[in-house]
């Protein structure tokens, strides 16, 4: 289970997150908020890519900054796309599998490509992919294998609607056995595909509730306000 207790995170003199607390065990949790509300910072800490300045963030009792080093525990798809554009998507996923010590990488790459609709792009060089295509590559590497916790930052940004729907269907399927935390501006897909939504406003969680209890106008307004 993901446990976030009184999380605070500061960047220089700027306090990004204040006293954030919530728990998540399984399924899809969508994190929604406007620019500057701390979504990316929250996901970086949840994924173990950054440490909190206050409070605790743990997966099954282990701080995520330590759990991320354990094979098969956390998969993270950040917004940043620091990719070697000279290699193909297949080669990129192969390198990710090797770095994580995965066995049967060929089958795992084929499985995630089928899951996300990327089979035809596997032998394309990353340089030839669109911004959305490179975003898909980051999502694919995060979902490669069977991580217990999958953290995705705007996975469908720059991605067309049909592909976005396929991705969210894949997230739902993964949510049957894993915990997913996904920052998104795709309000409509979050409402129909997420189990719950965490609404962030200025670094504070204003509401965490089942997706069905939110109205599209409420979420759209929160994104617009920042």
Tab-separated table of C-alpha atoms in Angstrom:
chain	number	residue	atom	x	y	z
A	1	UNK	CA	0.000	0.000	0.000
A	2	UNK	CA	1.107	3.562	-0.763
A	3	UNK	CA	1.108	5.691	2.383
A	4	UNK	CA	1.651	9.463	2.212
A	5	UNK	CA	1.774	11.110	5.630
A	6	UNK	CA	2.065	14.860	6.173
A	7	UNK	CA	4.263	15.200	3.097
A	8	UNK	CA	6.069	18.489	2.601
A	9	UNK	CA	8.422	19.285	-0.257
A	10	UNK	CA	10.417	22.462	-0.783
A	11	UNK	CA	12.325	23.548	-3.894
A	12	UNK	CA	14.818	26.159	-2.762
A	13	UNK	CA	12.777	28.708	-0.827
A	14	UNK	CA	9.534	27.729	-2.474
A	15	UNK	CA	7.234	25.363	-0.568
A	16	UNK	CA	5.630	23.171	-3.246
A	17	UNK	CA	3.667	20.672	-1.138
A	18	UNK	CA	2.170	21.253	2.300
A	19	UNK	CA	1.002	18.561	4.711
A	20	UNK	CA	-0.231	16.133	2.027
A	21	UNK	CA	-1.689	12.871	3.365
A	22	UNK	CA	-3.493	10.028	1.598
A	23	UNK	CA	-3.280	6.296	1.008
A	24	UNK	CA	-3.710	4.145	-2.079
A	25	UNK	CA	-3.623	0.376	-2.381
A	26	UNK	CA	-4.828	-0.790	-5.804
A	27	UNK	CA	-6.481	0.607	-8.905
A	28	UNK	CA	-6.138	3.922	-10.721
A	29	UNK	CA	-5.791	7.173	-8.780
A	30	UNK	CA	-5.883	10.247	-11.031
A	31	UNK	CA	-4.169	13.383	-9.707
A	32	UNK	CA	-5.737	16.540	-11.117
A	33	UNK	CA	-4.857	20.186	-10.623
A	34	UNK	CA	-3.746	23.257	-12.501
A	35	UNK	CA	-0.197	24.254	-13.358
A	36	UNK	CA	1.827	25.050	-10.263
A	37	UNK	CA	-0.256	22.966	-7.880
A	38	UNK	CA	2.530	20.455	-7.219
A	39	UNK	CA	1.402	17.441	-9.263
A	40	UNK	CA	4.821	16.701	-10.748
A	41	UNK	CA	6.571	17.211	-7.415
A	42	UNK	CA	4.101	14.895	-5.696
A	43	UNK	CA	4.646	12.185	-8.306
A	44	UNK	CA	8.433	12.493	-8.116
A	45	UNK	CA	8.310	11.863	-4.370
A	46	UNK	CA	5.756	9.056	-4.700
A	47	UNK	CA	7.985	7.388	-7.318
A	48	UNK	CA	11.091	7.706	-5.142
A	49	UNK	CA	12.816	10.119	-7.533
A	50	UNK	CA	12.871	12.830	-4.826
A	51	UNK	CA	12.786	12.766	-1.046
A	52	UNK	CA	10.299	14.711	1.080
A	53	UNK	CA	11.518	17.574	3.251
A	54	UNK	CA	8.840	16.670	5.772
A	55	UNK	CA	6.606	13.685	6.424
A	56	UNK	CA	6.801	10.169	5.017
A	57	UNK	CA	6.041	8.463	1.711
A	58	UNK	CA	6.234	4.675	1.741
A	59	UNK	CA	5.235	1.637	-0.259
A	60	UNK	CA	4.365	-1.304	1.997
A	61	UNK	CA	6.235	0.353	4.829
A	62	UNK	CA	9.427	1.057	2.849
A	63	UNK	CA	10.257	4.680	1.902
A	64	UNK	CA	9.746	4.971	-1.848
A	65	UNK	CA	13.244	6.436	-2.243
A	66	UNK	CA	14.496	2.992	-1.096
A	67	UNK	CA	11.741	0.852	-2.611
A	68	UNK	CA	12.519	2.203	-6.098
A	69	UNK	CA	15.859	0.392	-5.987
A	70	UNK	CA	14.151	-2.961	-5.577
A	71	UNK	CA	13.443	-4.863	-8.759
A	72	UNK	CA	9.832	-4.861	-9.915
A	73	UNK	CA	8.468	-2.543	-7.231
A	74	UNK	CA	8.038	0.916	-8.823
A	75	UNK	CA	7.641	1.912	-12.466
A	76	UNK	CA	7.941	5.650	-13.176
A	77	UNK	CA	7.104	7.604	-16.308
A	78	UNK	CA	8.155	11.247	-15.823
A	79	UNK	CA	7.325	14.171	-18.078
A	80	UNK	CA	10.983	14.608	-19.012
A	81	UNK	CA	12.067	12.814	-22.149
A	82	UNK	CA	15.859	12.510	-21.876
A	83	UNK	CA	16.087	9.868	-24.571
A	84	UNK	CA	18.824	8.653	-26.891
A	85	UNK	CA	17.035	9.483	-30.120
A	86	UNK	CA	19.376	7.353	-32.257
A	87	UNK	CA	17.967	4.070	-30.946
A	88	UNK	CA	14.663	2.364	-31.693
A	89	UNK	CA	11.791	2.000	-29.269
A	90	UNK	CA	12.564	-1.723	-29.023
A	91	UNK	CA	16.195	-0.978	-28.152
A	92	UNK	CA	15.144	1.633	-25.602
A	93	UNK	CA	12.812	-0.793	-23.855
A	94	UNK	CA	15.510	-3.459	-24.002
A	95	UNK	CA	17.965	-1.158	-22.240
A	96	UNK	CA	15.366	-0.399	-19.565
A	97	UNK	CA	14.745	-4.115	-19.067
A	98	UNK	CA	18.463	-4.797	-18.764
A	99	UNK	CA	18.960	-2.010	-16.228
A	100	UNK	CA	16.223	-3.582	-14.090
A	101	UNK	CA	17.620	-7.088	-14.435
A	102	UNK	CA	14.465	-8.400	-16.100
A	103	UNK	CA	14.350	-11.930	-17.396
A	104	UNK	CA	12.503	-12.748	-20.595
A	105	UNK	CA	12.783	-9.187	-21.839
A	106	UNK	CA	11.705	-10.060	-25.399
A	107	UNK	CA	8.346	-11.330	-24.195
A	108	UNK	CA	7.899	-8.406	-21.787
A	109	UNK	CA	8.609	-5.849	-24.533
A	110	UNK	CA	6.157	-7.568	-26.866
A	111	UNK	CA	3.528	-7.655	-24.116
A	112	UNK	CA	3.735	-3.953	-23.220
A	113	UNK	CA	3.794	-2.964	-26.910
A	114	UNK	CA	0.605	-4.949	-27.487
A	115	UNK	CA	-0.953	-3.560	-24.314
A	116	UNK	CA	-0.385	0.060	-25.369
A	117	UNK	CA	-0.811	-0.335	-29.131
A	118	UNK	CA	2.863	0.270	-29.954
A	119	UNK	CA	3.691	-2.857	-31.941
A	120	UNK	CA	4.113	-0.952	-35.212
A	121	UNK	CA	6.396	1.616	-33.589
A	122	UNK	CA	8.823	-0.846	-31.975
A	123	UNK	CA	11.426	-0.604	-34.730
A	124	UNK	CA	11.055	3.149	-35.277
A	125	UNK	CA	13.943	5.307	-34.111
A	126	UNK	CA	12.932	7.584	-31.278
A	127	UNK	CA	14.114	10.532	-33.395
A	128	UNK	CA	11.356	9.765	-35.888
A	129	UNK	CA	8.593	9.656	-33.284
A	130	UNK	CA	6.405	12.663	-32.545
A	131	UNK	CA	6.301	14.282	-29.116
A	132	UNK	CA	3.329	12.084	-28.364
A	133	UNK	CA	5.244	9.044	-29.575
A	134	UNK	CA	8.110	9.778	-27.210
A	135	UNK	CA	5.621	10.270	-24.408
A	136	UNK	CA	4.293	6.789	-25.212
A	137	UNK	CA	7.853	5.455	-24.961
A	138	UNK	CA	8.155	6.823	-21.417
A	139	UNK	CA	4.837	5.248	-20.460
A	140	UNK	CA	5.860	1.917	-21.985
A	141	UNK	CA	9.108	1.756	-20.023
A	142	UNK	CA	7.229	2.540	-16.795
A	143	UNK	CA	4.760	-0.278	-17.463
A	144	UNK	CA	7.374	-2.759	-18.652
A	145	UNK	CA	7.082	-5.896	-16.543
A	146	UNK	CA	4.732	-6.032	-13.570
A	147	UNK	CA	5.570	-3.273	-11.089
A	148	UNK	CA	3.547	-3.102	-7.882
A	149	UNK	CA	3.305	0.711	-8.074
A	150	UNK	CA	3.174	2.607	-11.397
A	151	UNK	CA	3.541	6.383	-11.368
A	152	UNK	CA	2.827	8.315	-14.584
A	153	UNK	CA	3.113	12.062	-15.125
A	154	UNK	CA	0.814	13.262	-17.936
A	155	UNK	CA	1.152	10.018	-19.949
A	156	UNK	CA	-1.347	11.104	-22.613
A	157	UNK	CA	-0.117	14.654	-23.117
A	158	UNK	CA	0.470	15.187	-26.876
A	159	UNK	CA	-1.223	11.833	-27.536
A	160	UNK	CA	-4.272	11.617	-29.812
A	161	UNK	CA	-7.652	10.759	-28.337
A	162	UNK	CA	-7.876	7.204	-29.704
A	163	UNK	CA	-4.461	6.306	-28.294
A	164	UNK	CA	-5.342	8.019	-25.006
A	165	UNK	CA	-8.428	5.833	-24.666
A	166	UNK	CA	-6.332	2.726	-25.269
A	167	UNK	CA	-3.818	3.835	-22.657
A	168	UNK	CA	-6.510	4.425	-20.049
A	169	UNK	CA	-8.024	1.028	-20.790
A	170	UNK	CA	-4.571	-0.445	-20.159
A	171	UNK	CA	-4.291	1.521	-16.912
A	172	UNK	CA	-7.638	0.131	-15.774
A	173	UNK	CA	-6.517	-3.420	-16.544
A	174	UNK	CA	-3.245	-2.936	-14.656
A	175	UNK	CA	-5.176	-1.508	-11.743
A	176	UNK	CA	-6.638	-4.922	-11.017
A	177	UNK	CA	-3.270	-6.044	-9.657
A	178	UNK	CA	-1.218	-2.850	-9.211
A	179	UNK	CA	-1.537	0.644	-7.774
A	180	UNK	CA	-1.378	3.424	-10.366
A	181	UNK	CA	-0.963	7.118	-9.576
A	182	UNK	CA	-1.450	9.251	-12.698
A	183	UNK	CA	-1.243	13.023	-13.050
A	184	UNK	CA	-3.451	14.092	-15.933
A	185	UNK	CA	-5.304	16.926	-17.650
A	186	UNK	CA	-7.551	14.403	-19.434
A	187	UNK	CA	-10.577	15.172	-17.293
A	188	UNK	CA	-13.096	13.162	-19.313
A	189	UNK	CA	-10.941	10.027	-19.375
A	190	UNK	CA	-10.101	10.368	-15.691
A	191	UNK	CA	-13.793	10.558	-14.845
A	192	UNK	CA	-14.635	7.436	-16.840
A	193	UNK	CA	-11.492	5.369	-16.240
A	194	UNK	CA	-10.003	6.242	-12.845
A	195	UNK	CA	-11.234	4.646	-9.631
A	196	UNK	CA	-10.647	7.779	-7.560
A	197	UNK	CA	-9.411	11.320	-8.081
A	198	UNK	CA	-7.094	13.378	-5.902
A	199	UNK	CA	-7.713	17.073	-6.504
A	200	UNK	CA	-4.700	19.299	-5.785
A	201	UNK	CA	-4.874	23.047	-5.241
A	202	UNK	CA	-1.747	25.046	-4.441
A	203	UNK	CA	0.163	22.102	-3.010
A	204	UNK	CA	-2.681	20.909	-0.821
A	205	UNK	CA	-5.075	18.001	-1.402
A	206	UNK	CA	-8.511	19.594	-1.461
A	207	UNK	CA	-10.420	16.383	-2.081
A	208	UNK	CA	-9.870	12.648	-2.625
A	209	UNK	CA	-12.994	10.729	-3.583
A	210	UNK	CA	-14.328	8.165	-6.055
A	211	UNK	CA	-14.245	9.496	-9.615
A	212	UNK	CA	-18.008	9.116	-9.870
A	213	UNK	CA	-18.501	11.793	-7.199
A	214	UNK	CA	-16.847	14.528	-9.268
A	215	UNK	CA	-18.437	16.694	-11.945
A	216	UNK	CA	-16.565	17.558	-15.116
A	217	UNK	CA	-17.087	21.282	-14.490
A	218	UNK	CA	-15.500	20.995	-11.045
A	219	UNK	CA	-12.366	19.362	-12.425
A	220	UNK	CA	-12.093	21.634	-15.454
A	221	UNK	CA	-12.388	24.632	-13.171
A	222	UNK	CA	-9.655	23.302	-10.861
A	223	UNK	CA	-7.289	22.871	-13.814
A	224	UNK	CA	-8.024	26.367	-15.046
A	225	UNK	CA	-7.473	27.970	-11.644
A	226	UNK	CA	-4.104	26.344	-10.993
